[in-house]
């Protein structure tokens, strides 16, 4: 049986359940003003009929709608500024982000940029400040995996600076997770998104402290669920129960619960983000290539955690193996799973073979402090070479 629909807030109000889209949106809209910025990506919501459903709900609620479409899979800072300009010009009272992580991330920053005359990139990276206010926004998730609807962090590509980096924006007031809006997503995209969820959980798990704790035990459950339901989706991408489980796992991995009491390690994400800035590669696919090579470098530095991941999440048989042997078995078990679900295993498969790009990625990516060990730029480059 699927989980029953429920509403949950932490701090985002979550409306979860198949077929809940229109009812949930109708319940939320009365508290917001008249002018709505409807944000979306390449237009798939129009082909699937979601756009017409939303326009009808908004019309009945008496809203005036202004479209902000064409948000790309790696949203650019220029696109953020375009959205902020639209919001200012039309006196937008509320932003409705419809899509996956890219659309939602873009709108987080549009929300705050539209409320200040300061350049957000300059404010956050040069002045070390954070935005004080934003236009309220809600998120309708049509592609799960990033968990972007659950936090106020965004990943934006600044093409002028050659950086794909985090920015802080607004939290969504609410998020609607209705798997019926996700069922037309291509299988490849579903798998890629779900692997991103697994990555979030692994990177949180491998932070500090390294002793067993409830947050990590919950993380193990999330990871096992993702692996189990990914296998189901590989067999049948229309499996509503499995897709629903993956959608909630995505939210759980990024709603803060698994991070409570933790200093997290998102080193794989930082490497992939910067690789994406230079190549525009698919985020989930890039993570799938990077994770095993990175973890071969980290396993000996945190053997207890890696060994536990191997046995408790990836099902490695512990009998007759030392802790270090189990730790080293984890990256290999992860590699086997990546192959099983049909994701790319090398940068060559992604068309990335230029050593200059790999060197630039290593020299410019953020190095995290929560890592099992602090990497050097040269070691990041070595890891990327091993990914080829």
Tab-separated table of C-alpha atoms in Angstrom:
chain	number	residue	atom	x	y	z
A	1	UNK	CA	0.000	0.000	0.000
A	2	UNK	CA	1.148	3.554	-0.696
A	3	UNK	CA	1.515	6.027	2.128
A	4	UNK	CA	-1.643	8.005	2.857
A	5	UNK	CA	-1.657	11.685	1.817
A	6	UNK	CA	-0.453	14.043	4.532
A	7	UNK	CA	0.495	17.666	5.191
A	8	UNK	CA	3.850	18.339	6.856
A	9	UNK	CA	5.796	21.484	7.721
A	10	UNK	CA	9.531	21.814	8.366
A	11	UNK	CA	9.427	24.798	7.724
A	12	UNK	CA	7.869	24.317	4.282
A	13	UNK	CA	4.261	23.121	4.300
A	14	UNK	CA	4.178	19.901	2.306
A	15	UNK	CA	1.110	18.576	0.514
A	16	UNK	CA	1.845	14.970	-0.442
A	17	UNK	CA	-0.281	12.499	-2.362
A	18	UNK	CA	-1.372	11.411	-5.817
A	19	UNK	CA	-4.140	13.609	-7.181
A	20	UNK	CA	-3.716	16.381	-4.592
A	21	UNK	CA	-2.419	19.127	-6.923
A	22	UNK	CA	-5.525	21.233	-7.540
A	23	UNK	CA	-7.070	20.805	-4.087
A	24	UNK	CA	-3.818	21.746	-2.341
A	25	UNK	CA	-3.185	24.792	-4.527
A	26	UNK	CA	-6.761	26.007	-4.081
A	27	UNK	CA	-6.286	25.845	-0.311
A	28	UNK	CA	-3.071	27.873	-0.408
A	29	UNK	CA	-3.882	30.686	-2.862
A	30	UNK	CA	-6.288	32.868	-0.827
A	31	UNK	CA	-3.497	34.133	1.441
A	32	UNK	CA	-1.501	35.653	-1.427
A	33	UNK	CA	-1.959	38.794	-3.514
A	34	UNK	CA	-3.362	39.096	-7.015
A	35	UNK	CA	-0.284	39.173	-9.257
A	36	UNK	CA	1.336	35.761	-9.733
A	37	UNK	CA	4.582	34.946	-11.552
A	38	UNK	CA	4.166	31.450	-13.022
A	39	UNK	CA	7.675	30.006	-13.454
A	40	UNK	CA	8.544	26.861	-15.395
A	41	UNK	CA	11.187	25.250	-17.594
A	42	UNK	CA	11.181	24.219	-21.227
A	43	UNK	CA	7.437	23.875	-21.629
A	44	UNK	CA	6.797	20.238	-20.704
A	45	UNK	CA	4.066	21.364	-18.289
A	46	UNK	CA	2.148	22.631	-21.313
A	47	UNK	CA	2.473	19.310	-23.146
A	48	UNK	CA	1.335	17.332	-20.102
A	49	UNK	CA	-1.655	19.535	-19.312
A	50	UNK	CA	-0.331	20.704	-15.940
A	51	UNK	CA	-0.062	24.278	-17.199
A	52	UNK	CA	-3.745	24.426	-18.161
A	53	UNK	CA	-4.778	22.951	-14.800
A	54	UNK	CA	-2.791	25.562	-12.943
A	55	UNK	CA	-3.986	28.451	-15.070
A	56	UNK	CA	-7.574	27.385	-14.390
A	57	UNK	CA	-7.027	27.183	-10.614
A	58	UNK	CA	-5.316	30.581	-10.662
A	59	UNK	CA	-8.105	32.110	-12.781
A	60	UNK	CA	-10.832	30.823	-10.476
A	61	UNK	CA	-8.893	32.250	-7.519
A	62	UNK	CA	-8.940	35.677	-9.198
A	63	UNK	CA	-5.222	35.870	-9.888
A	64	UNK	CA	-3.527	37.725	-12.737
A	65	UNK	CA	-0.803	35.509	-14.157
A	66	UNK	CA	2.512	36.540	-15.713
A	67	UNK	CA	4.583	33.770	-17.319
A	68	UNK	CA	8.277	33.277	-16.612
A	69	UNK	CA	9.246	30.288	-18.763
A	70	UNK	CA	12.400	28.884	-20.283
A	71	UNK	CA	14.311	28.238	-17.053
A	72	UNK	CA	17.171	25.972	-18.072
A	73	UNK	CA	18.389	22.783	-16.370
A	74	UNK	CA	21.417	24.660	-15.022
A	75	UNK	CA	19.791	28.024	-14.263
A	76	UNK	CA	21.978	31.021	-14.997
A	77	UNK	CA	22.395	34.202	-13.029
A	78	UNK	CA	21.188	36.099	-16.089
A	79	UNK	CA	17.916	34.118	-15.926
A	80	UNK	CA	17.584	35.023	-12.245
A	81	UNK	CA	17.939	38.689	-13.118
A	82	UNK	CA	15.357	38.315	-15.897
A	83	UNK	CA	12.862	36.883	-13.424
A	84	UNK	CA	13.587	39.578	-10.831
A	85	UNK	CA	13.044	42.288	-13.446
A	86	UNK	CA	9.674	40.762	-14.407
A	87	UNK	CA	8.670	40.580	-10.762
A	88	UNK	CA	9.485	44.236	-10.184
A	89	UNK	CA	7.834	45.433	-13.389
A	90	UNK	CA	4.539	43.659	-12.696
A	91	UNK	CA	4.382	44.144	-8.944
A	92	UNK	CA	4.403	40.403	-8.345
A	93	UNK	CA	2.841	39.322	-5.050
A	94	UNK	CA	3.521	35.589	-5.309
A	95	UNK	CA	5.760	33.262	-7.332
A	96	UNK	CA	4.590	29.771	-8.297
A	97	UNK	CA	7.549	27.579	-9.299
A	98	UNK	CA	6.510	24.531	-11.318
A	99	UNK	CA	9.199	21.991	-12.157
A	100	UNK	CA	12.239	20.322	-10.696
A	101	UNK	CA	15.191	21.649	-8.774
A	102	UNK	CA	16.347	24.038	-11.475
A	103	UNK	CA	13.088	25.971	-11.637
A	104	UNK	CA	12.707	25.999	-7.861
A	105	UNK	CA	16.311	27.099	-7.267
A	106	UNK	CA	15.963	29.903	-9.795
A	107	UNK	CA	12.802	31.162	-8.085
A	108	UNK	CA	14.397	31.125	-4.620
A	109	UNK	CA	16.880	33.728	-5.819
A	110	UNK	CA	14.406	35.643	-8.007
A	111	UNK	CA	12.318	36.031	-4.851
A	112	UNK	CA	15.058	37.841	-2.923
A	113	UNK	CA	16.651	39.674	-5.865
A	114	UNK	CA	13.291	41.288	-6.644
A	115	UNK	CA	13.175	42.740	-3.120
A	116	UNK	CA	16.535	44.516	-3.147
A	117	UNK	CA	18.529	46.861	-5.340
A	118	UNK	CA	21.731	45.104	-4.303
A	119	UNK	CA	23.236	42.459	-6.548
A	120	UNK	CA	22.657	39.169	-4.709
A	121	UNK	CA	25.907	37.566	-5.889
A	122	UNK	CA	27.899	40.552	-4.654
A	123	UNK	CA	25.940	40.649	-1.400
A	124	UNK	CA	26.557	37.000	-0.580
A	125	UNK	CA	30.063	36.377	-1.929
A	126	UNK	CA	31.797	39.741	-1.520
A	127	UNK	CA	29.926	41.423	1.331
A	128	UNK	CA	29.281	38.081	3.122
A	129	UNK	CA	25.664	39.090	3.739
A	130	UNK	CA	22.317	37.393	3.286
A	131	UNK	CA	19.087	38.745	1.782
A	132	UNK	CA	16.592	40.045	4.316
A	133	UNK	CA	13.287	39.583	2.463
A	134	UNK	CA	11.708	37.925	-0.546
A	135	UNK	CA	8.496	37.587	-2.502
A	136	UNK	CA	6.485	34.626	-1.141
A	137	UNK	CA	6.626	31.561	-3.363
A	138	UNK	CA	5.279	28.047	-3.603
A	139	UNK	CA	6.675	25.010	-5.393
A	140	UNK	CA	4.896	22.352	-7.417
A	141	UNK	CA	7.354	19.517	-7.939
A	142	UNK	CA	7.112	17.825	-11.336
A	143	UNK	CA	10.551	16.174	-11.186
A	144	UNK	CA	11.786	14.927	-7.815
A	145	UNK	CA	15.312	14.153	-6.695
A	146	UNK	CA	16.935	17.429	-5.738
A	147	UNK	CA	14.782	18.127	-2.671
A	148	UNK	CA	15.054	21.784	-3.678
A	149	UNK	CA	11.518	22.453	-2.475
A	150	UNK	CA	12.589	21.818	1.122
A	151	UNK	CA	15.360	24.377	1.636
A	152	UNK	CA	16.485	27.891	0.693
A	153	UNK	CA	19.757	26.970	-0.971
A	154	UNK	CA	20.077	27.375	-4.733
A	155	UNK	CA	22.751	26.390	-7.239
A	156	UNK	CA	23.157	29.021	-9.943
A	157	UNK	CA	25.601	29.285	-12.856
A	158	UNK	CA	27.231	32.692	-13.172
A	159	UNK	CA	28.468	32.542	-16.749
A	160	UNK	CA	30.371	35.832	-16.523
A	161	UNK	CA	32.403	34.545	-13.573
A	162	UNK	CA	32.636	30.915	-14.778
A	163	UNK	CA	31.162	29.661	-11.502
A	164	UNK	CA	28.313	27.310	-10.607
A	165	UNK	CA	27.866	28.045	-6.943
A	166	UNK	CA	25.384	28.074	-4.065
A	167	UNK	CA	23.271	31.121	-3.276
A	168	UNK	CA	20.826	31.643	-0.405
A	169	UNK	CA	17.310	32.664	-1.365
A	170	UNK	CA	13.810	32.255	0.042
A	171	UNK	CA	12.199	29.147	1.475
A	172	UNK	CA	9.046	28.122	-0.351
A	173	UNK	CA	5.959	28.698	1.776
A	174	UNK	CA	4.602	25.374	0.573
A	175	UNK	CA	5.420	22.483	-1.726
A	176	UNK	CA	3.043	20.147	-3.531
A	177	UNK	CA	4.304	16.616	-4.235
A	178	UNK	CA	1.694	14.989	-6.459
A	179	UNK	CA	3.254	12.035	-8.254
A	180	UNK	CA	0.604	12.251	-10.986
A	181	UNK	CA	2.378	15.395	-12.242
A	182	UNK	CA	5.640	13.418	-12.500
A	183	UNK	CA	4.593	10.289	-14.371
A	184	UNK	CA	5.397	11.585	-17.858
A	185	UNK	CA	9.019	12.224	-16.901
A	186	UNK	CA	11.427	10.076	-18.975
A	187	UNK	CA	12.845	7.088	-17.088
A	188	UNK	CA	16.410	8.345	-17.536
A	189	UNK	CA	15.508	11.614	-15.813
A	190	UNK	CA	13.696	9.810	-12.979
A	191	UNK	CA	16.747	7.638	-12.324
A	192	UNK	CA	19.101	10.611	-12.471
A	193	UNK	CA	16.978	12.557	-9.993
A	194	UNK	CA	16.714	9.643	-7.593
A	195	UNK	CA	20.476	9.153	-7.672
A	196	UNK	CA	20.816	12.803	-6.647
A	197	UNK	CA	18.652	11.949	-3.615
A	198	UNK	CA	20.959	9.042	-2.768
A	199	UNK	CA	23.919	11.376	-3.135
A	200	UNK	CA	22.395	13.922	-0.739
A	201	UNK	CA	21.870	11.234	1.876
A	202	UNK	CA	25.379	9.789	1.465
A	203	UNK	CA	27.027	13.210	1.665
A	204	UNK	CA	25.089	14.046	4.811
A	205	UNK	CA	25.911	10.643	6.343
A	206	UNK	CA	29.648	11.001	5.736
A	207	UNK	CA	29.909	14.273	7.646
A	208	UNK	CA	30.701	14.608	11.330
A	209	UNK	CA	30.258	13.374	14.013
A	210	UNK	CA	31.229	9.895	12.895
A	211	UNK	CA	29.635	8.007	15.795
A	212	UNK	CA	26.272	6.263	15.328
A	213	UNK	CA	23.325	8.605	15.825
A	214	UNK	CA	19.616	8.787	15.086
A	215	UNK	CA	20.080	11.196	12.159
A	216	UNK	CA	22.419	8.699	10.461
A	217	UNK	CA	20.137	5.750	11.205
A	218	UNK	CA	17.285	7.646	9.560
A	219	UNK	CA	19.645	8.391	6.684
A	220	UNK	CA	20.325	4.690	6.263
A	221	UNK	CA	16.593	4.048	5.986
A	222	UNK	CA	16.241	6.772	3.338
A	223	UNK	CA	19.144	5.347	1.330
A	224	UNK	CA	17.768	1.802	1.480
A	225	UNK	CA	14.384	3.102	0.331
A	226	UNK	CA	15.922	4.952	-2.616
A	227	UNK	CA	17.882	1.871	-3.705
A	228	UNK	CA	14.868	-0.426	-3.371
A	229	UNK	CA	12.497	1.892	-5.251
A	230	UNK	CA	15.035	2.783	-7.920
A	231	UNK	CA	15.227	-0.900	-8.765
A	232	UNK	CA	11.440	-0.942	-9.100
A	233	UNK	CA	11.451	2.112	-11.361
A	234	UNK	CA	14.114	0.557	-13.604
A	235	UNK	CA	11.616	-2.259	-14.214
A	236	UNK	CA	8.557	0.022	-14.502
A	237	UNK	CA	8.835	3.817	-14.571
A	238	UNK	CA	5.032	4.070	-14.141
A	239	UNK	CA	5.135	2.337	-10.745
A	240	UNK	CA	3.164	4.958	-8.793
A	241	UNK	CA	4.026	3.540	-5.397
A	242	UNK	CA	7.768	3.488	-6.098
A	243	UNK	CA	7.657	6.971	-7.627
A	244	UNK	CA	5.782	8.296	-4.581
A	245	UNK	CA	8.374	6.775	-2.266
A	246	UNK	CA	11.179	8.371	-4.270
A	247	UNK	CA	9.457	11.766	-4.161
A	248	UNK	CA	9.179	11.650	-0.364
A	249	UNK	CA	12.745	10.303	-0.006
A	250	UNK	CA	13.918	13.302	-2.037
A	251	UNK	CA	12.179	15.675	0.367
A	252	UNK	CA	13.439	13.778	3.423
A	253	UNK	CA	17.035	13.975	2.217
A	254	UNK	CA	16.897	17.770	2.039
A	255	UNK	CA	14.370	18.902	4.668
A	256	UNK	CA	17.038	19.169	7.360
A	257	UNK	CA	16.050	16.154	9.460
A	258	UNK	CA	18.977	13.971	8.353
A	259	UNK	CA	21.327	16.910	8.939
A	260	UNK	CA	20.300	17.578	12.523
A	261	UNK	CA	23.387	17.523	14.694
A	262	UNK	CA	25.660	17.006	11.679
A	263	UNK	CA	28.352	18.910	9.826
A	264	UNK	CA	27.686	17.609	6.351
A	265	UNK	CA	30.068	16.739	3.527
A	266	UNK	CA	28.949	17.766	0.052
A	267	UNK	CA	32.320	17.429	-1.667
A	268	UNK	CA	30.972	15.341	-4.566
A	269	UNK	CA	28.339	18.018	-5.204
A	270	UNK	CA	30.911	20.804	-5.134
A	271	UNK	CA	33.070	18.997	-7.700
A	272	UNK	CA	30.098	18.191	-9.935
A	273	UNK	CA	28.693	21.718	-9.725
A	274	UNK	CA	31.903	23.216	-11.020
A	275	UNK	CA	32.256	20.509	-13.681
A	276	UNK	CA	28.713	21.444	-14.723
A	277	UNK	CA	29.698	25.101	-14.974
A	278	UNK	CA	32.236	24.197	-17.662
A	279	UNK	CA	30.344	21.389	-19.445
A	280	UNK	CA	26.604	21.715	-18.590
A	281	UNK	CA	26.556	17.975	-17.840
A	282	UNK	CA	23.512	16.347	-16.243
A	283	UNK	CA	23.784	16.737	-12.475
A	284	UNK	CA	22.762	13.216	-11.435
A	285	UNK	CA	24.910	11.628	-14.129
A	286	UNK	CA	27.927	13.679	-13.080
A	287	UNK	CA	27.443	12.622	-9.461
A	288	UNK	CA	27.190	8.956	-10.464
A	289	UNK	CA	30.574	9.191	-12.182
A	290	UNK	CA	32.314	11.146	-9.404
A	291	UNK	CA	31.081	9.393	-6.252
A	292	UNK	CA	32.865	6.011	-6.541
A	293	UNK	CA	36.254	7.554	-7.381
A	294	UNK	CA	35.893	10.114	-4.599
A	295	UNK	CA	34.909	7.459	-2.061
A	296	UNK	CA	37.891	5.278	-2.947
A	297	UNK	CA	39.984	8.232	-1.763
A	298	UNK	CA	37.949	8.774	1.402
A	299	UNK	CA	37.116	5.271	2.634
A	300	UNK	CA	40.283	4.700	4.675
A	301	UNK	CA	39.853	8.084	6.390
A	302	UNK	CA	36.413	7.182	7.800
A	303	UNK	CA	36.408	3.364	7.860
A	304	UNK	CA	33.645	2.932	10.446
A	305	UNK	CA	31.121	5.003	8.438
A	306	UNK	CA	32.053	3.477	5.097
A	307	UNK	CA	31.910	-0.037	6.540
A	308	UNK	CA	28.461	0.649	7.981
A	309	UNK	CA	27.284	2.036	4.638
A	310	UNK	CA	28.548	-1.122	2.966
A	311	UNK	CA	26.694	-3.492	5.286
A	312	UNK	CA	23.584	-1.542	6.333
A	313	UNK	CA	22.749	0.144	3.010
A	314	UNK	CA	24.419	-1.778	0.181
A	315	UNK	CA	24.075	-5.262	1.663
A	316	UNK	CA	27.746	-6.225	1.680
A	317	UNK	CA	28.269	-9.448	3.656
A	318	UNK	CA	30.449	-8.602	6.684
A	319	UNK	CA	31.556	-12.130	7.600
A	320	UNK	CA	35.299	-12.647	7.390
A	321	UNK	CA	36.081	-9.021	6.502
A	322	UNK	CA	37.894	-6.397	8.543
A	323	UNK	CA	36.450	-2.917	9.021
A	324	UNK	CA	38.890	-1.512	6.480
A	325	UNK	CA	37.999	-4.208	3.932
A	326	UNK	CA	34.307	-3.425	4.391
A	327	UNK	CA	35.007	0.290	4.004
A	328	UNK	CA	36.822	-0.324	0.717
A	329	UNK	CA	33.970	-2.574	-0.435
A	330	UNK	CA	31.480	0.296	-0.216
A	331	UNK	CA	32.670	2.230	-3.341
A	332	UNK	CA	32.673	-1.046	-5.284
A	333	UNK	CA	29.125	-1.875	-4.161
A	334	UNK	CA	28.068	1.647	-5.174
A	335	UNK	CA	29.723	1.187	-8.576
A	336	UNK	CA	27.838	-2.073	-9.103
A	337	UNK	CA	24.546	-0.380	-8.238
A	338	UNK	CA	25.231	2.503	-10.638
A	339	UNK	CA	25.883	-0.035	-13.397
A	340	UNK	CA	22.728	-1.973	-12.438
A	341	UNK	CA	20.465	1.081	-12.858
A	342	UNK	CA	22.071	2.041	-16.168
A	343	UNK	CA	23.736	5.298	-15.195
A	344	UNK	CA	27.005	6.449	-16.775
A	345	UNK	CA	30.182	5.306	-15.075
A	346	UNK	CA	32.838	7.444	-16.774
A	347	UNK	CA	33.317	11.033	-17.874
A	348	UNK	CA	34.004	9.706	-21.371
A	349	UNK	CA	30.403	8.461	-21.504
A	350	UNK	CA	29.355	12.048	-20.752
A	351	UNK	CA	31.572	13.361	-23.547
A	352	UNK	CA	33.988	14.999	-21.106
A	353	UNK	CA	37.594	14.204	-22.019
A	354	UNK	CA	39.357	17.595	-21.991
A	355	UNK	CA	42.044	17.597	-19.285
A	356	UNK	CA	42.019	21.398	-19.224
A	357	UNK	CA	38.389	21.334	-18.080
A	358	UNK	CA	39.212	18.791	-15.398
A	359	UNK	CA	42.114	20.927	-14.170
A	360	UNK	CA	39.939	24.044	-14.083
A	361	UNK	CA	37.251	22.123	-12.201
A	362	UNK	CA	39.768	20.972	-9.599
A	363	UNK	CA	41.256	24.439	-9.240
A	364	UNK	CA	37.941	26.269	-8.792
A	365	UNK	CA	35.550	23.913	-6.979
A	366	UNK	CA	34.698	24.528	-3.324
A	367	UNK	CA	36.633	22.281	-0.920
A	368	UNK	CA	34.390	21.266	1.978
A	369	UNK	CA	35.420	21.137	5.621
A	370	UNK	CA	33.107	18.284	6.617
A	371	UNK	CA	34.875	15.784	4.404
A	372	UNK	CA	36.371	12.545	5.775
A	373	UNK	CA	39.664	14.213	4.900
A	374	UNK	CA	40.503	17.599	3.442
A	375	UNK	CA	41.259	17.193	-0.252
A	376	UNK	CA	43.915	19.159	-2.110
A	377	UNK	CA	43.360	20.619	-5.570
A	378	UNK	CA	45.740	18.027	-6.990
A	379	UNK	CA	43.828	15.179	-5.357
A	380	UNK	CA	40.553	16.469	-6.825
A	381	UNK	CA	42.256	16.499	-10.231
A	382	UNK	CA	43.505	12.952	-9.612
A	383	UNK	CA	39.949	11.864	-8.749
A	384	UNK	CA	38.635	13.421	-11.956
A	385	UNK	CA	41.350	11.666	-13.949
A	386	UNK	CA	40.223	8.370	-12.408
A	387	UNK	CA	36.675	9.154	-13.578
A	388	UNK	CA	37.700	9.195	-17.236
